[in-house]
mmCIF file of C-alpha atoms (C1' of nucleotides) in Angstrom:
data_model
loop_
_atom_site.group_PDB
_atom_site.id
_atom_site.type_symbol
_atom_site.label_atom_id
_atom_site.label_comp_id
_atom_site.label_asym_id
_atom_site.label_seq_id
_atom_site.Cartn_x
_atom_site.Cartn_y
_atom_site.Cartn_z
ATOM 1 C CA MET A 1 53.976 83.937 137.275
ATOM 2 C CA ASP A 2 52.374 81.274 135.121
ATOM 3 C CA THR A 3 52.257 77.859 136.178
ATOM 4 C CA SER A 4 55.306 76.813 134.080
ATOM 5 C CA ALA A 5 57.492 79.422 135.649
ATOM 6 C CA CYS A 6 56.361 78.477 138.971
ATOM 7 C CA ILE A 7 57.371 74.896 138.246
ATOM 8 C CA ILE A 8 60.680 75.802 136.967
ATOM 9 C CA ASN A 9 60.791 77.953 139.985
ATOM 10 C CA GLU A 10 60.271 75.185 142.342
ATOM 11 C CA ILE A 11 62.330 72.630 140.275
ATOM 12 C CA THR A 12 65.403 74.941 140.394
ATOM 13 C CA GLN A 13 64.899 76.004 144.049
ATOM 14 C CA GLY A 14 65.146 72.362 144.782
ATOM 15 C CA MET A 15 68.260 71.960 142.925
ATOM 16 C CA ASN A 16 69.994 74.877 145.015
ATOM 17 C CA LEU A 17 68.749 73.505 147.801
ATOM 18 C CA ALA A 18 70.332 70.278 146.967
ATOM 19 C CA LYS A 19 73.510 71.740 146.004
ATOM 20 C CA GLN A 20 73.461 73.751 149.472
ATOM 21 C CA LEU A 21 73.108 70.357 151.312
ATOM 22 C CA LYS A 22 75.712 68.748 149.495
ATOM 23 C CA SER A 23 78.268 71.465 150.246
ATOM 24 C CA ILE A 24 77.474 71.240 154.105
ATOM 25 C CA LEU A 25 76.795 67.855 154.469
ATOM 26 C CA SER A 26 80.655 67.365 155.228
ATOM 27 C CA SER A 27 80.661 70.820 157.351
ATOM 28 C CA GLU A 28 80.022 71.737 160.799
ATOM 29 C CA CYS A 29 76.463 72.804 160.044
ATOM 30 C CA SER A 30 73.725 71.946 162.547
ATOM 31 C CA HIS A 31 71.766 68.893 161.920
ATOM 32 C CA GLU A 32 68.611 71.139 161.971
ATOM 33 C CA THR A 33 69.963 73.160 159.052
ATOM 34 C CA LYS A 34 70.554 70.104 157.106
ATOM 35 C CA GLN A 35 66.823 68.955 158.018
ATOM 36 C CA ALA A 36 65.997 71.990 157.179
ATOM 37 C CA LEU A 37 67.394 72.082 153.530
ATOM 38 C CA VAL A 38 66.300 68.569 153.095
ATOM 39 C CA GLN A 39 62.630 69.336 153.757
ATOM 40 C CA GLY A 40 63.071 72.515 151.502
ATOM 41 C CA ILE A 41 63.935 70.147 148.784
ATOM 42 C CA ILE A 42 61.366 67.623 149.294
ATOM 43 C CA THR A 43 58.587 70.613 149.279
ATOM 44 C CA SER A 44 59.814 72.291 146.415
ATOM 45 C CA TYR A 45 59.932 69.011 144.187
ATOM 46 C CA ASP A 46 56.424 68.083 145.791
ATOM 47 C CA ARG A 47 55.223 71.508 144.778
ATOM 48 C CA ALA A 48 56.506 71.237 141.117
ATOM 49 C CA LEU A 49 54.899 67.799 141.026
ATOM 50 C CA VAL A 50 51.362 69.307 142.092
ATOM 51 C CA MET A 51 51.656 71.996 139.701
ATOM 52 C CA VAL A 52 52.282 69.400 136.929
ATOM 53 C CA ASN A 53 49.311 67.648 138.181
ATOM 54 C CA TRP A 54 47.210 70.568 137.956
ATOM 55 C CA GLY A 55 48.173 71.315 134.531
ATOM 56 C CA HIS A 56 47.264 67.982 133.625
ATOM 57 C CA SER A 57 44.181 67.705 135.167
ATOM 58 C CA GLY A 58 42.429 70.614 133.691
ATOM 59 C CA GLY A 59 44.659 72.911 132.582
ATOM 60 C CA GLN A 60 44.218 75.281 135.540
ATOM 61 C CA THR A 61 46.973 77.119 137.202
ATOM 62 C CA PRO A 62 47.566 75.400 140.454
ATOM 63 C CA PRO A 63 47.464 77.440 143.311
ATOM 64 C CA LEU A 64 50.534 78.946 143.921
ATOM 65 C CA THR A 65 52.397 78.560 146.854
ATOM 66 C CA PRO A 66 55.116 80.357 148.532
ATOM 67 C CA PRO A 67 57.862 78.845 150.013
ATOM 68 C CA LEU A 68 55.892 77.432 153.168
ATOM 69 C CA ALA A 69 58.154 74.919 153.853
ATOM 70 C CA PRO A 70 61.541 76.430 153.013
ATOM 71 C CA PRO A 71 64.753 75.677 154.222
ATOM 72 C CA MET A 72 64.864 77.410 157.557
ATOM 73 C CA LEU A 73 68.295 78.502 157.275
ATOM 74 C CA SER A 74 67.860 81.142 159.456
ATOM 75 C CA GLN A 75 66.210 79.261 162.087
ATOM 76 C CA PRO A 76 66.083 75.586 161.189
ATOM 77 C CA GLU A 77 64.635 74.675 164.148
ATOM 78 C CA SER A 78 61.302 76.208 163.247
ATOM 79 C CA SER A 79 60.261 74.732 160.045
ATOM 80 C CA VAL A 80 56.707 74.940 159.045
ATOM 81 C CA SER A 81 55.706 73.889 155.979
ATOM 82 C CA VAL A 82 51.794 73.138 154.599
ATOM 83 C CA ASP A 83 50.391 70.811 152.525
ATOM 84 C CA GLU A 84 46.787 71.595 151.410
ATOM 85 C CA SER A 85 44.916 70.186 148.622
ATOM 86 C CA PRO A 86 42.555 72.377 146.683
ATOM 87 C CA PRO A 87 39.265 72.275 147.335
ATOM 88 C CA SER A 88 36.754 72.083 144.514
ATOM 89 C CA GLY A 89 33.184 70.817 143.697
ATOM 90 C CA ASP A 90 30.205 71.904 145.634
ATOM 91 C CA PHE A 91 30.233 73.011 149.233
ATOM 92 C CA ASN A 92 29.017 75.490 151.440
ATOM 93 C CA GLN A 93 25.533 74.664 151.091
ATOM 94 C CA PRO A 94 23.862 76.111 153.593
ATOM 95 C CA PHE A 95 21.361 74.126 155.329
ATOM 96 C CA ASP A 96 19.529 76.211 157.567
ATOM 97 C CA ASN A 97 16.611 74.009 157.433
ATOM 98 C CA HIS A 98 15.790 70.368 157.462
ATOM 99 C CA GLN A 99 15.323 70.326 153.742
ATOM 100 C CA ASP A 100 18.439 71.683 152.970
ATOM 101 C CA GLN A 101 20.261 69.494 155.611
ATOM 102 C CA LYS A 102 18.762 66.652 153.849
ATOM 103 C CA ALA A 103 19.896 67.806 150.399
ATOM 104 C CA VAL A 104 23.244 68.490 151.924
ATOM 105 C CA SER A 105 23.738 64.911 153.631
ATOM 106 C CA LYS A 106 22.724 63.379 150.234
ATOM 107 C CA LYS A 107 25.684 65.324 148.990
ATOM 108 C CA ARG A 108 28.050 64.377 151.811
ATOM 109 C CA LYS A 109 29.923 62.315 149.644
ATOM 110 C CA ALA A 110 30.043 64.990 146.557
ATOM 111 C CA ILE A 111 31.396 67.655 148.991
ATOM 112 C CA THR A 112 35.377 68.218 148.185
ATOM 113 C CA THR A 113 37.389 67.490 150.770
ATOM 114 C CA TRP A 114 41.433 68.020 151.288
ATOM 115 C CA LYS A 115 43.654 66.792 153.958
ATOM 116 C CA ASN A 116 46.465 68.741 155.651
ATOM 117 C CA GLN A 117 48.912 66.757 157.713
ATOM 118 C CA ILE A 118 50.853 68.703 160.001
ATOM 119 C CA ARG A 119 53.705 67.385 162.476
ATOM 120 C CA ILE A 120 54.466 69.495 165.289
ATOM 121 C CA SER A 121 58.076 69.002 166.475
ATOM 122 C CA THR A 122 58.966 69.646 169.965
ATOM 123 C CA ASP A 123 62.522 68.880 169.659
ATOM 124 C CA ASN A 124 63.434 71.896 171.797
ATOM 125 C CA GLY A 125 60.414 72.099 173.730
ATOM 126 C CA LEU A 126 58.687 74.667 171.792
ATOM 127 C CA GLU A 127 56.298 74.745 169.128
ATOM 128 C CA GLY A 128 54.823 76.703 166.595
ATOM 129 C CA ASN A 129 51.664 77.199 165.147
ATOM 130 C CA THR A 130 50.257 78.182 161.972
ATOM 131 C CA ASP A 131 47.330 80.114 161.172
ATOM 132 C CA ASP A 132 44.844 80.140 158.438
ATOM 133 C CA GLY A 133 43.317 83.371 159.592
ATOM 134 C CA TYR A 134 39.626 82.178 160.023
ATOM 135 C CA SER A 135 37.798 81.576 163.375
ATOM 136 C CA TRP A 136 36.782 78.029 163.797
ATOM 137 C CA ARG A 137 34.119 77.002 166.376
ATOM 138 C CA LYS A 138 34.063 73.384 167.649
ATOM 139 C CA TYR A 139 30.804 71.703 167.229
ATOM 140 C CA GLY A 140 31.594 68.019 168.106
ATOM 141 C CA GLN A 141 34.055 65.244 169.029
ATOM 142 C CA LYS A 142 33.688 62.105 168.169
ATOM 143 C CA ASP A 143 35.942 58.595 169.069
ATOM 144 C CA ILE A 144 36.484 56.753 165.898
ATOM 145 C CA LEU A 145 36.884 53.386 165.629
ATOM 146 C CA GLY A 146 40.077 52.000 165.320
ATOM 147 C CA ALA A 147 41.695 55.142 166.072
ATOM 148 C CA LYS A 148 43.662 56.006 169.042
ATOM 149 C CA PHE A 149 42.485 59.579 169.273
ATOM 150 C CA PRO A 150 39.355 60.996 169.158
ATOM 151 C CA ARG A 151 38.314 63.409 165.930
ATOM 152 C CA SER A 152 37.277 66.830 166.321
ATOM 153 C CA TYR A 153 34.862 68.645 164.195
ATOM 154 C CA TYR A 154 34.881 72.674 163.587
ATOM 155 C CA ARG A 155 32.876 75.056 161.455
ATOM 156 C CA CYS A 156 33.418 78.212 160.610
ATOM 157 C CA THR A 157 32.510 80.868 163.324
ATOM 158 C CA TYR A 158 30.402 82.799 160.795
ATOM 159 C CA ARG A 159 28.315 79.790 159.745
ATOM 160 C CA TYR A 160 25.310 81.503 160.347
ATOM 161 C CA ILE A 161 26.226 85.455 159.827
ATOM 162 C CA HIS A 162 27.559 84.768 156.482
ATOM 163 C CA GLN A 163 26.421 81.153 155.692
ATOM 164 C CA CYS A 164 29.944 80.052 155.664
ATOM 165 C CA MET A 165 30.004 76.315 155.656
ATOM 166 C CA ALA A 166 33.462 75.691 156.089
ATOM 167 C CA ARG A 167 34.331 73.070 158.198
ATOM 168 C CA LYS A 168 37.078 71.160 159.281
ATOM 169 C CA GLN A 169 38.194 67.971 161.193
ATOM 170 C CA VAL A 170 41.199 67.541 163.146
ATOM 171 C CA GLN A 171 42.166 63.949 163.775
ATOM 172 C CA ARG A 172 45.454 62.997 165.831
ATOM 173 C CA THR A 173 47.084 60.092 164.007
ATOM 174 C CA ASP A 174 47.907 56.919 165.658
ATOM 175 C CA GLU A 175 51.139 56.303 164.091
ATOM 176 C CA ASP A 176 52.733 59.686 165.138
ATOM 177 C CA PRO A 177 50.637 61.604 167.867
ATOM 178 C CA MET A 178 52.585 64.546 166.949
ATOM 179 C CA VAL A 179 51.217 64.502 163.595
ATOM 180 C CA PHE A 180 47.289 65.948 163.257
ATOM 181 C CA GLU A 181 45.459 65.002 159.768
ATOM 182 C CA ILE A 182 43.433 68.000 159.248
ATOM 183 C CA THR A 183 40.497 67.377 156.622
ATOM 184 C CA TYR A 184 38.705 70.274 155.288
ATOM 185 C CA ARG A 185 35.692 70.683 153.791
ATOM 186 C CA GLY A 186 33.933 73.159 152.304
ATOM 187 C CA GLN A 187 35.305 76.674 151.404
ATOM 188 C CA HIS A 188 35.211 79.811 153.476
ATOM 189 C CA THR A 189 32.218 82.130 152.300
ATOM 190 C CA CYS A 190 32.723 84.594 154.845
ATOM 191 C CA THR A 191 35.844 85.869 153.146
ATOM 192 C CA LEU A 192 33.325 87.451 150.322
ATOM 193 C CA THR A 193 31.998 89.664 152.987
ATOM 194 C CA THR A 194 34.439 89.735 155.517
ATOM 195 C CA THR A 195 38.319 89.199 154.910
ATOM 196 C CA PRO A 196 39.260 86.982 157.885
ATOM 197 C CA SER A 197 43.022 87.808 157.251
ATOM 198 C CA VAL A 198 42.131 91.508 157.418
ATOM 199 C CA VAL A 199 39.908 90.936 160.806
ATOM 200 C CA PRO A 200 41.320 88.386 162.233
ATOM 201 C CA PRO A 201 38.291 87.016 164.839
ATOM 202 C CA GLN A 202 39.789 86.665 168.045
ATOM 203 C CA SER A 203 39.463 83.045 168.966
ATOM 204 C CA PRO A 204 38.932 81.348 172.052
ATOM 205 C CA GLU A 205 41.922 79.388 171.686
ATOM 206 C CA LYS A 206 44.035 82.613 171.573
ATOM 207 C CA HIS A 207 43.153 83.329 175.179
ATOM 208 C CA GLU A 208 43.784 79.666 175.888
ATOM 209 C CA ILE A 209 47.298 79.975 174.635
ATOM 210 C CA GLU A 210 47.889 83.220 176.172
ATOM 211 C CA GLN A 211 47.097 81.541 179.491
ATOM 212 C CA HIS A 212 49.600 78.700 179.270
ATOM 213 C CA ASN A 213 52.339 80.348 177.486
ATOM 214 C CA HIS A 214 52.688 84.412 178.587
ATOM 215 C CA GLN A 215 55.944 84.724 176.710
ATOM 216 C CA LEU A 216 54.301 84.127 173.274
ATOM 217 C CA PRO A 217 53.980 87.270 171.076
ATOM 218 C CA PRO A 218 50.471 88.531 170.795
ATOM 219 C CA PRO A 219 48.457 87.863 168.122
ATOM 220 C CA PRO A 220 49.120 89.025 164.730
ATOM 221 C CA LYS A 221 47.375 92.302 164.048
ATOM 222 C CA SER A 222 45.159 92.226 160.707
ATOM 223 C CA GLY A 223 47.805 94.303 159.542
ATOM 224 C CA GLU A 224 50.215 91.972 160.113
ATOM 225 C CA LEU A 225 48.362 89.268 158.120
ATOM 226 C CA LEU A 226 48.150 91.360 155.224
ATOM 227 C CA SER A 227 51.740 92.531 155.308
ATOM 228 C CA ASN A 228 52.873 88.834 155.550
ATOM 229 C CA LEU A 229 50.992 88.031 152.790
ATOM 230 C CA ARG A 230 52.212 90.547 150.652
ATOM 231 C CA GLU A 231 55.655 89.421 151.723
ATOM 232 C CA ASN A 232 54.836 85.671 150.906
ATOM 233 C CA LEU A 233 53.591 87.124 147.355
ATOM 234 C CA ARG A 234 56.512 88.638 146.674
ATOM 235 C CA VAL A 235 58.739 85.780 147.308
ATOM 236 C CA CYS A 236 56.629 83.809 145.309
ATOM 237 C CA THR A 237 57.191 86.042 142.397
ATOM 238 C CA SER A 238 60.917 86.919 143.134
ATOM 239 C CA ASP A 239 64.081 85.504 141.743
ATOM 240 C CA LEU A 240 65.427 82.160 143.743
ATOM 241 C CA GLU A 241 67.421 84.168 146.273
ATOM 242 C CA ALA A 242 64.052 85.625 147.515
ATOM 243 C CA MET A 243 62.704 81.939 147.884
ATOM 244 C CA VAL A 244 65.069 81.549 150.658
ATOM 245 C CA PRO A 245 62.242 82.031 153.297
ATOM 246 C CA HIS A 246 63.695 85.278 155.232
ATOM 247 C CA SER A 247 60.289 86.419 155.895
ATOM 248 C CA PHE A 248 59.219 83.105 157.054
ATOM 249 C CA SER A 249 61.696 82.835 159.998
ATOM 250 C CA PHE A 250 59.993 82.865 162.943
ATOM 251 C CA PRO A 251 60.224 85.834 165.299
ATOM 252 C CA SER A 252 61.648 84.332 168.096
ATOM 253 C CA ALA A 253 63.522 81.014 169.153
ATOM 254 C CA SER A 254 60.709 80.262 171.345
ATOM 255 C CA PHE A 255 58.801 78.453 168.502
ATOM 256 C CA GLY A 256 59.377 74.787 167.827
ATOM 257 C CA SER A 257 58.379 73.623 164.334
ATOM 258 C CA ILE A 258 55.462 72.334 162.752
ATOM 259 C CA GLU A 259 55.831 70.263 159.973
ATOM 260 C CA ASN A 260 53.074 70.371 157.422
ATOM 261 C CA TYR A 261 53.178 67.227 155.105
ATOM 262 C CA GLN A 262 51.607 68.616 152.084
ATOM 263 C CA ARG A 263 49.510 65.816 150.649
ATOM 264 C CA PHE A 264 47.593 66.975 147.681
ATOM 265 C CA ASP A 265 44.544 65.099 147.859
ATOM 266 C CA PHE A 266 42.739 66.236 144.875
ATOM 267 C CA LEU A 267 39.566 64.559 145.621
ATOM 268 C CA ASN A 268 37.629 66.306 142.891
ATOM 269 C CA GLU A 269 38.195 68.367 139.913
ATOM 270 C CA PRO A 270 40.161 71.223 140.617
ATOM 271 C CA ASP A 271 38.338 74.486 140.908
ATOM 272 C CA HIS A 272 39.634 78.151 141.179
ATOM 273 C CA SER A 273 36.887 78.921 143.223
ATOM 274 C CA PHE A 274 38.171 77.305 146.260
ATOM 275 C CA LEU A 275 40.615 80.146 146.290
ATOM 276 C CA GLN A 276 38.506 82.390 147.956
ATOM 277 C CA GLY A 277 38.035 80.152 150.730
ATOM 278 C CA TYR A 278 41.599 80.318 151.735
ATOM 279 C CA SER A 279 43.158 82.813 154.016
ATOM 280 C CA PRO A 280 45.794 85.054 152.675
ATOM 281 C CA SER A 281 47.752 84.853 156.249
ATOM 282 C CA PHE A 282 50.650 82.494 156.054
ATOM 283 C CA ILE A 283 52.199 80.008 158.253
ATOM 284 C CA SER A 284 53.937 82.119 160.591
ATOM 285 C CA PRO A 285 53.441 81.576 164.099
ATOM 286 C CA ALA A 286 54.421 85.154 164.662
ATOM 287 C CA THR A 287 51.811 86.515 162.071
ATOM 288 C CA SER A 288 49.185 83.914 161.775
ATOM 289 C CA GLY A 289 45.905 84.157 163.698
ATOM 290 C CA SER A 290 45.507 80.354 164.738
ATOM 291 C CA ASN A 291 47.078 78.501 167.073
ATOM 292 C CA TYR A 292 47.032 74.594 166.820
ATOM 293 C CA PHE A 293 46.046 73.797 170.853
ATOM 294 C CA THR A 294 43.725 74.981 173.146
ATOM 295 C CA GLU A 295 45.023 75.971 176.294
ATOM 296 C CA ARG A 296 41.659 76.068 178.355
ATOM 297 C CA GLY A 297 41.476 74.163 181.083
ATOM 298 C CA ASN A 298 38.846 71.980 180.240
ATOM 299 C CA ASP A 299 40.740 70.701 177.148
ATOM 300 C CA PHE A 300 42.934 68.924 179.624
ATOM 301 C CA HIS A 301 40.533 67.603 181.693
ATOM 302 C CA HIS A 302 39.624 64.536 179.688
ATOM 303 C CA HIS A 303 42.661 63.149 180.549
ATOM 304 C CA ASP A 304 41.596 60.342 182.661
ATOM 305 C CA ASP A 305 41.589 56.981 181.866
ATOM 306 C CA SER A 306 38.316 56.934 180.136
ATOM 307 C CA HIS A 307 39.281 59.753 177.887
ATOM 308 C CA LEU A 308 42.694 58.499 176.558
ATOM 309 C CA SER A 309 41.459 59.607 173.078
ATOM 310 C CA SER A 310 40.578 63.340 174.640
ATOM 311 C CA GLY A 311 44.014 64.458 174.242
ATOM 312 C CA ILE A 312 42.725 66.487 171.547
ATOM 313 C CA THR A 313 39.513 67.067 173.110
ATOM 314 C CA THR A 314 39.681 70.852 171.590
ATOM 315 C CA ALA A 315 41.097 72.074 168.731
ATOM 316 C CA SER A 316 40.499 75.569 168.390
ATOM 317 C CA THR A 317 41.683 78.304 165.825
ATOM 318 C CA THR A 318 43.851 80.821 167.501
ATOM 319 C CA ASN A 319 46.663 82.747 166.144
ATOM 320 C CA SER A 320 49.205 82.186 168.755
ATOM 321 C CA PRO A 321 51.853 79.741 169.045
ATOM 322 C CA LEU A 322 51.894 77.741 172.627
ATOM 323 C CA ALA A 323 54.588 75.545 173.865
ATOM 324 C CA PHE A 324 53.426 72.004 174.822
ATOM 325 C CA PRO A 325 55.079 68.981 175.940
ATOM 326 C CA ALA A 326 55.921 66.854 173.246
ATOM 327 C CA ASP A 327 54.619 63.762 175.083
ATOM 328 C CA SER A 328 51.328 65.575 175.858
ATOM 329 C CA GLN A 329 48.179 64.732 174.950
ATOM 330 C CA ASP A 330 46.540 67.678 176.272
ATOM 331 C CA PHE A 331 46.957 69.893 173.505
ATOM 332 C CA SER A 332 44.139 70.498 170.865
ATOM 333 C CA PRO A 333 45.265 70.928 167.392
ATOM 334 C CA ASN A 334 43.644 73.601 165.493
ATOM 335 C CA PHE A 335 45.130 73.384 162.117
ATOM 336 C CA PRO A 336 44.618 76.157 160.227
ATOM 337 C CA PHE A 337 46.566 76.195 156.972
ATOM 338 C CA ASN A 338 47.436 79.121 154.834
ATOM 339 C CA LEU A 339 46.184 78.503 151.503
ATOM 340 C CA GLY A 340 46.337 82.038 151.060
ATOM 341 C CA PHE A 341 49.573 81.702 149.548
ATOM 342 C CA PHE A 342 47.950 80.125 146.666
ATOM 343 C CA ILE A 343 46.383 83.244 145.808
ATOM 344 C "C1'" DT B 1 25.828 87.744 180.522
ATOM 345 C "C1'" DG B 2 27.405 86.675 175.778
ATOM 346 C "C1'" DG B 3 30.150 83.526 173.327
ATOM 347 C "C1'" DA B 4 32.798 79.218 173.387
ATOM 348 C "C1'" DT B 5 33.333 74.290 174.462
ATOM 349 C "C1'" DT B 6 31.732 69.871 175.810
ATOM 350 C "C1'" DT B 7 28.990 65.740 175.278
ATOM 351 C "C1'" DG B 8 25.084 63.028 174.944
ATOM 352 C "C1'" DA B 9 21.767 62.081 171.417
ATOM 353 C "C1'" DC B 10 20.218 61.876 166.996
ATOM 354 C "C1'" DC B 11 20.240 61.631 161.829
ATOM 355 C "C1'" DC B 12 22.485 59.754 157.945
ATOM 356 C "C1'" DT B 13 25.276 56.712 154.839
ATOM 357 C "C1'" DA B 14 27.281 52.667 153.664
ATOM 358 C "C1'" DT C 1 22.970 48.360 161.792
ATOM 359 C "C1'" DA C 2 27.419 50.217 162.943
ATOM 360 C "C1'" DG C 3 30.102 54.087 162.406
ATOM 361 C "C1'" DG C 4 30.748 58.860 161.203
ATOM 362 C "C1'" DG C 5 28.859 63.695 161.358
ATOM 363 C "C1'" DT C 6 26.023 67.035 163.277
ATOM 364 C "C1'" DC C 7 22.822 68.999 166.632
ATOM 365 C "C1'" DA C 8 21.799 71.370 170.766
ATOM 366 C "C1'" DA C 9 21.260 71.571 175.969
ATOM 367 C "C1'" DA C 10 24.332 71.967 179.671
ATOM 368 C "C1'" DT C 11 28.302 73.895 181.107
ATOM 369 C "C1'" DC C 12 32.389 76.535 181.385
ATOM 370 C "C1'" DC C 13 34.571 81.003 181.079
ATOM 371 C "C1'" DA C 14 36.082 85.894 180.547
#
DNA sequence: TGGATTTGACCCTA
DNA sequence: TAGGGTCAAATCCA
């Protein structure tokens, strides 16, 4: 599907959703359903705008996003939308030695970054999660001046194995503790040799999640990720009817909702090369391989007064959804995002 | 015992 | 020089 077709699709979908919303505004439909429709409308127009921007910024085809934040008609309480900005520019500069590291440091500003804003709703006391299919390893945490919460730093687990220099920062926003801003830096090169979506690494966070919520479904199998990808891709290329995210429905009501505020920050010239850095997995708590929170006991250690900002002490990438108290600061976000949709 | 996390220290940039 | 980003030793956990 070319760009214009996708744009038309998005706009058309938004219109359809608006019509649906109009028809149910006076009905007995649940508040969640209405909200889901509104979210779907916003998402559709948002994506359409992004596509337009892409077209104007270089004539390249924007990443095709499947209905990530589609109206969750089937399960309105579980809504997941993703906002990702495509990366571009030069990154993944391995710096195994001091010299390289210096060079990279100088290029720090030039490295393309893009952000994701994910809102985790716990209206029903549950939460969902998304997965980018990659395995992240936390390598640092820092209190940021003026920030209420600390910032966590993650790098690809295969940094040294595959010289994958992908990194991400997870920062809980001050305004809304339930909103996490994830900044991605660099693209995954490990996908060139190992497809995370195919063989999603078992991240430690998975273990943690399992510890805290035994009712959660097991992490997705690699095959599931692939099949999910296919489904999503199919949705993207099918008619509007298919745009209704049946395939995005969460497997069970045990999932809360995560709203990804897609903010496309094109900090640099878009580059198709970033596509390889995205995981083909999509944001379904049941199928994705990442979790947003760590359930390790350690993660909850830092909740003494001296660690008010440690609510997010650890964020790891796991693939299981887990429940966490809405007002809790003890969960760490691991925000994988499924840019694989863009493929 | 190996892998992941924590956290203080160091480095780099503005 | 301050603040952000990264390193790496210590620690934790399965």
